[in-house]
Amino acid sequence: MKKIFHTTVALLALSLAFTACSSSKNTSSSPSTETSAASVSRGKFVGTWQLTNVSYDGLVENAVQNVFDQAAPRDFIGSTWKFTNSGNGIYTLSNGQSQTIFWSVYNGGSTGTQFQFKKLYEGDKAKNVQEGYRLNIGSISGTGMTLMSPIAVGSGTGYIIYTFVKS
């Protein structure tokens, strides 16, 4: 229970820090356009997103060499992520490498609401793919979102923080 409380406080502080540091055109977000992770709907993700920044909380920058079993976190900067309402999606790295995915919003009780996706390869059906990735939802609005990938660090947790803007 204590760990959940500390994690919740850390996530709230992190969300506040990102809101405070955002550009001036995003500082006027009204409560009707910003969605907390507890009440996020699937429709908030639909569209095309550009990953603009990768940062770290509780981790040294080069501590994680590979994310999503594909590339270094910094290699995802500039990538484009497209999500349809059906759950189909694709992301394309700056070097042109693409990956088809199936995505959804996971409501996991004690883990909170998370964004999850599975990589799909030719001939795969999402229901038959057992492995995937879950990221905590830091914030999401009509123009931007922050997803956080938890990484075990000793007895604690650090995060790789992915910042997206909607195209």
Rosetta silent file (secondary structure, phi, psi, omega in degrees, C-alpha in Angstrom):
SEQUENCE: MKKIFHTTVALLALSLAFTACSSSKNTSSSPSTETSAASVSRGKFVGTWQLTNVSYDGLVENAVQNVFDQAAPRDFIGSTWKFTNSGNGIYTLSNGQSQTIFWSVYNGGSTGTQFQFKKLYEGDKAKNVQEGYRLNIGSISGTGMTLMSPIAVGSGTGYIIYTFVKS
SCORE:     score description
SCORE:     0.000 S_00000001
   1 L     0.000  -42.189 -179.810    0.000    0.000    0.000 S_00000001
   2 H   -63.095  -39.029 -179.731    2.844    2.362    0.893 S_00000001
   3 H   -65.961  -40.076  178.167    4.551    1.663   -2.455 S_00000001
   4 H   -61.873  -43.888  179.340    1.320    2.403   -4.350 S_00000001
   5 H   -61.173  -46.457 -179.944    0.981    5.708   -2.500 S_00000001
   6 H   -63.933  -39.532  178.288    4.587    6.695   -3.258 S_00000001
   7 H   -64.484  -42.721  179.404    4.191    5.718   -6.913 S_00000001
   8 H   -62.599  -44.803  179.332    0.974    7.728   -7.201 S_00000001
   9 H   -62.848  -41.784  179.498    2.579   10.795   -5.623 S_00000001
  10 H   -63.864  -41.711  178.931    5.604   10.466   -7.937 S_00000001
  11 H   -64.799  -41.624  178.112    3.381   10.193  -11.021 S_00000001
  12 H   -63.767  -42.696  178.988    1.360   13.232  -10.004 S_00000001
  13 H   -63.947  -40.858  179.457    4.513   15.254   -9.362 S_00000001
  14 H   -64.872  -43.298  177.684    5.949   14.176  -12.708 S_00000001
  15 H   -61.338  -41.477  178.316    2.749   15.100  -14.533 S_00000001
  16 H   -63.445  -40.834 -179.946    2.759   18.493  -12.821 S_00000001
  17 H   -63.638  -42.598  178.652    6.388   19.047  -13.804 S_00000001
  18 H   -66.185  -38.070  178.218    5.657   18.282  -17.468 S_00000001
  19 H   -64.819  -42.426 -178.706    2.638   20.563  -17.437 S_00000001
  20 H   -67.726  -29.326 -176.517    4.666   23.375  -15.880 S_00000001
  21 H   -95.292    0.651 -177.626    7.471   22.959  -18.429 S_00000001
  22 L   -72.518  163.876 -178.594    5.308   22.737  -21.537 S_00000001
  23 L   -65.348  161.489 -174.553    5.340   25.433  -24.187 S_00000001
  24 H   -61.265  -29.363 -178.998    3.163   28.504  -23.761 S_00000001
  25 H   -72.009  -17.000  179.025    0.592   27.340  -26.309 S_00000001
  26 H   -99.108   -6.290 -174.667   -0.124   24.267  -24.147 S_00000001
  27 L   -75.613  -12.812 -178.575   -0.334   26.003  -20.772 S_00000001
  28 L   -96.677   22.955  179.346   -3.934   27.045  -21.236 S_00000001
  29 L   -60.535  130.473  177.445   -5.307   23.493  -21.282 S_00000001
  30 L   -92.315  158.969  179.540   -8.697   23.413  -19.685 S_00000001
  31 L   -55.924  -25.297 -178.522   -9.883   20.498  -17.562 S_00000001
  32 L   -74.276  -18.814 -179.411  -12.234   19.517  -20.400 S_00000001
  33 L  -103.233  -17.836 -179.343   -9.304   18.844  -22.781 S_00000001
  34 E   -98.822  134.915 -178.926   -6.860   17.187  -20.369 S_00000001
  35 E  -118.435  131.217  175.852   -7.569   13.630  -19.232 S_00000001
  36 L   -77.133  158.875 -178.054   -6.139   12.018  -16.135 S_00000001
  37 H   -61.566  -27.561 -177.144   -4.831    8.486  -16.412 S_00000001
  38 H   -71.458  -23.881 -175.360   -7.705    7.219  -14.248 S_00000001
  39 H  -121.561   20.800 -175.977  -10.372    8.305  -16.741 S_00000001
  40 L   -70.063  138.431  177.111   -8.661    7.956  -20.122 S_00000001
  41 L  -108.213  157.233 -179.697  -10.761    6.621  -22.978 S_00000001
  42 H   -56.228  -38.981 -177.168   -9.598    4.688  -26.015 S_00000001
  43 H   -61.815  -23.589  179.152  -10.693    7.497  -28.336 S_00000001
  44 H   -63.373  -26.161 -176.523   -8.090    9.888  -26.864 S_00000001
  45 L   -87.584  -21.652 -173.732   -5.325    7.875  -28.539 S_00000001
  46 L   -60.812  131.285  179.243   -6.801    7.655  -32.036 S_00000001
  47 E   132.898 -165.631 -179.010   -4.804    9.621  -34.597 S_00000001
  48 E  -110.625  130.412 -176.486   -1.202   10.280  -35.560 S_00000001
  49 E  -124.184  143.784  176.288    1.386   11.107  -32.889 S_00000001
  50 E  -111.310  125.088  176.532    4.995   12.269  -33.139 S_00000001
  51 E   -80.311  112.550 -172.265    7.388   11.179  -30.362 S_00000001
  52 E  -100.696  -21.019 -176.508    9.273   14.407  -29.636 S_00000001
  53 E  -155.585  146.242  171.512   11.300   13.644  -26.514 S_00000001
  54 E  -124.691  126.444  177.654   12.627   10.819  -24.365 S_00000001
  55 E  -132.693  177.991 -172.433   13.639   11.614  -20.792 S_00000001
  56 E  -134.377  142.452  174.666   14.421    9.639  -17.648 S_00000001
  57 E  -129.146  114.637 -179.937   13.228    9.609  -14.054 S_00000001
  58 L    79.268   13.029  179.782   15.307    7.568  -11.632 S_00000001
  59 L  -135.507  148.109  171.219   17.538    6.245  -14.428 S_00000001
  60 L   -78.873  142.556 -172.030   20.841    7.273  -15.956 S_00000001
  61 L   -48.172  -46.597 -176.142   20.330    8.210  -19.618 S_00000001
  62 L   -97.062   16.038 -179.293   22.215    5.266  -21.166 S_00000001
  63 L   -66.279  -30.445  179.527   21.185    2.686  -18.534 S_00000001
  64 L  -110.041  118.086 -175.025   18.638    1.158  -20.936 S_00000001
  65 L   -92.508  -19.345 -173.652   20.120    0.172  -24.277 S_00000001
  66 L  -148.800  129.014  175.733   17.046   -1.328  -25.938 S_00000001
  67 E  -122.208  149.912 -179.968   13.296   -0.691  -25.649 S_00000001
  68 L    55.175   28.953 -179.804   10.417   -2.620  -27.203 S_00000001
  69 L    50.676   40.133 -175.092   13.005   -5.233  -28.260 S_00000001
  70 L  -138.788  -51.745 -172.251   13.971   -2.942  -31.116 S_00000001
  71 E  -159.906  172.461  175.530   16.276    0.032  -30.522 S_00000001
  72 L   -67.438  149.804  179.890   17.737    2.481  -28.010 S_00000001
  73 H   -51.298  -41.855 -177.299   15.227    4.921  -26.493 S_00000001
  74 H   -63.454  -25.163  179.224   16.830    7.895  -28.304 S_00000001
  75 H   -70.502  -12.872  178.134   16.214    6.146  -31.659 S_00000001
  76 H   -87.385  -13.905  177.466   12.467    6.576  -31.101 S_00000001
  77 L   -62.663  129.114 -177.494   12.722   10.388  -31.030 S_00000001
  78 L    90.653   -3.674  179.201   11.068   11.627  -34.218 S_00000001
  79 L   -72.491  154.696  179.411    9.101    8.416  -34.714 S_00000001
  80 E  -112.411  130.989 -179.574    5.496    8.565  -35.909 S_00000001
  81 E  -119.257  126.057  179.750    2.794    6.465  -34.199 S_00000001
  82 E  -118.100  127.451 -178.568   -0.607    5.951  -35.846 S_00000001
  83 E  -123.957  127.883  173.891   -3.545    4.496  -33.900 S_00000001
  84 L   -98.226  163.359 -179.960   -6.960    3.579  -35.315 S_00000001
  85 L   -67.473  -19.981 -179.947  -10.084    3.149  -33.208 S_00000001
  86 L   -77.455  -10.167 -178.220  -10.096   -0.575  -34.052 S_00000001
  87 L   100.718   -7.816  176.144   -6.835   -1.064  -32.142 S_00000001
  88 E   -77.391  150.523  178.912   -4.649   -1.414  -35.199 S_00000001
  89 E  -163.176  174.760  177.414   -1.579    0.757  -35.369 S_00000001
  90 E  -156.039  143.205  168.761    1.894    1.247  -36.708 S_00000001
  91 E  -123.417  147.940 -178.297    4.958    3.145  -35.648 S_00000001
  92 E  -129.161  121.781  177.428    7.760    4.257  -37.932 S_00000001
  93 L   -74.176  164.766 -179.746   11.211    5.223  -36.671 S_00000001
  94 L   -59.585  -28.214 -179.695   13.146    8.099  -38.195 S_00000001
  95 L   -81.377    3.182  177.213   15.318    5.607  -40.086 S_00000001
  96 L    94.803   -9.683  179.252   12.198    4.304  -41.884 S_00000001
  97 L   -69.751  126.545 -177.885   11.864    1.047  -39.948 S_00000001
  98 E  -113.986  154.723  176.820    8.154    0.328  -39.287 S_00000001
  99 E  -140.597  123.954  175.004    6.355   -1.979  -36.897 S_00000001
 100 E   -78.882  139.376 -178.738    2.696   -2.994  -37.043 S_00000001
 101 E  -136.627  164.419  167.361    1.034   -3.161  -33.615 S_00000001
 102 E  -122.451  127.550 -172.883   -2.266   -3.869  -31.922 S_00000001
 103 E  -123.577  160.798  175.484   -2.952   -1.478  -29.026 S_00000001
 104 E  -162.388  173.176  175.017   -5.458   -1.005  -26.232 S_00000001
 105 E  -104.085  128.690 -177.320   -6.026    0.698  -22.897 S_00000001
 106 E  -107.407  124.434  175.516   -5.516   -1.613  -19.899 S_00000001
 107 E  -105.594   95.801 -169.979   -7.367   -1.019  -16.634 S_00000001
 108 L  -103.401   28.305  178.198   -5.355   -3.160  -14.261 S_00000001
 109 H    66.175 -109.169 -175.047   -6.611   -2.288  -10.808 S_00000001
 110 H   -68.013  -21.087  179.009   -3.528   -1.653   -8.669 S_00000001
 111 H   -84.227   -9.900 -178.423   -1.370   -0.878  -11.733 S_00000001
 112 L    77.976 -173.609 -179.552   -3.738    1.875  -12.828 S_00000001
 113 E   -81.947  132.145 -177.778   -4.691    2.643  -16.399 S_00000001
 114 E  -133.206  154.210  171.225   -1.970    1.796  -18.904 S_00000001
 115 E   -90.910  131.867  178.805   -1.397    1.949  -22.654 S_00000001
 116 E  -132.137  150.483  175.794   -0.465   -1.483  -24.002 S_00000001
 117 E  -149.543  155.193  175.874    0.561   -2.827  -27.367 S_00000001
 118 E  -119.989  140.372  173.181    1.645   -6.030  -29.062 S_00000001
 119 E   -79.071  135.815  177.495    3.941   -6.233  -32.064 S_00000001
 120 E  -117.492  134.491  176.265    2.354   -7.983  -35.020 S_00000001
 121 L  -112.744  166.348 -176.326    4.262   -9.642  -37.815 S_00000001
 122 L   -50.248  127.336  179.034    2.908  -10.897  -41.155 S_00000001
 123 L    89.813  -12.321  179.549    0.265  -13.547  -40.530 S_00000001
 124 L   -72.169  144.962  168.357   -0.071  -12.784  -36.790 S_00000001
 125 L  -113.493  133.545 -175.015   -3.466  -12.334  -35.179 S_00000001
 126 H   -52.740  -39.231 -177.715   -3.434  -10.116  -32.099 S_00000001
 127 H   -65.332  -19.395 -179.563   -5.380  -12.662  -30.034 S_00000001
 128 H   -95.901   -8.029  179.719   -2.612  -15.228  -30.600 S_00000001
 129 L   -89.971  120.705 -174.336    0.294  -12.939  -29.602 S_00000001
 130 L   -92.180  -25.258 -175.930    1.042  -13.410  -25.904 S_00000001
 131 L  -101.501  146.697  178.688    3.843  -10.870  -25.363 S_00000001
 132 L  -165.745 -163.722 -173.811    3.568   -7.114  -25.392 S_00000001
 133 E  -133.720  141.850  176.269    4.415   -3.880  -23.628 S_00000001
 134 E  -124.698  133.726  177.487    2.616   -1.737  -21.042 S_00000001
 135 E  -125.246  138.768  175.948    3.334    1.913  -20.367 S_00000001
 136 E   -69.311  143.230  177.509    1.871    4.070  -17.634 S_00000001
 137 E   -91.753  110.578  177.603   -0.186    6.989  -18.900 S_00000001
 138 E   -75.933  -48.487  177.873    1.270   10.177  -17.432 S_00000001
 139 E  -164.057  158.432  175.498   -1.143   12.501  -19.234 S_00000001
 140 E  -155.268  137.589  177.456   -3.097   12.752  -22.456 S_00000001
 141 E  -140.587 -172.939  178.187   -4.973   15.582  -24.157 S_00000001
 142 L   -69.990  -14.365 -176.214   -6.113   16.445  -27.646 S_00000001
 143 L  -121.691  -13.620 -177.456   -2.626   17.744  -28.483 S_00000001
 144 E  -159.867  161.033  174.697   -0.121   15.752  -26.434 S_00000001
 145 E  -151.888  156.983  176.631    0.544   12.743  -24.261 S_00000001
 146 E  -127.906  123.504  175.637    3.167   11.359  -21.952 S_00000001
 147 E  -115.894  142.932 -174.834    3.729    7.618  -21.574 S_00000001
 148 E  -126.343  124.623 -179.918    6.088    6.168  -18.996 S_00000001
 149 E   -96.292  112.365 -179.475    7.839    2.816  -19.241 S_00000001
 150 E   -72.295  136.545  179.397    8.602    1.412  -15.758 S_00000001
 151 E  -128.663  126.695  178.150   12.078   -0.096  -15.328 S_00000001
 152 E   -66.456  129.112  178.360   13.128   -2.043  -12.223 S_00000001
 153 E  -132.338  103.878 -176.058   16.072   -0.341  -10.498 S_00000001
 154 L    58.133 -124.755  178.442   17.300   -2.182   -7.422 S_00000001
 155 L   -95.164    5.577 -178.482   14.327   -2.288   -5.066 S_00000001
 156 E  -119.010 -164.488 -179.721   12.640    0.654   -6.791 S_00000001
 157 E  -134.120  131.934  171.347   11.362    1.725  -10.168 S_00000001
 158 E  -108.660  172.343 -176.603   12.722    4.224  -12.666 S_00000001
 159 E  -137.260  140.707  164.379   10.951    5.420  -15.798 S_00000001
 160 E   -96.301  126.393 -173.803   11.685    6.133  -19.417 S_00000001
 161 E  -110.040  122.425 -179.151    9.330    8.990  -20.291 S_00000001
 162 E  -107.184  123.783 -179.950    8.061    9.351  -23.851 S_00000001
 163 E  -108.981  126.897 -177.262    6.548   12.705  -24.833 S_00000001
 164 E  -120.003  150.761  167.884    4.276   12.837  -27.892 S_00000001
 165 E  -122.057  146.144 -178.971    2.489   15.610  -29.789 S_00000001
 166 E   -84.247  133.850 -178.873   -0.517   14.942  -31.959 S_00000001
 167 L   -84.249    0.000    0.000   -0.060   15.670  -35.655 S_00000001
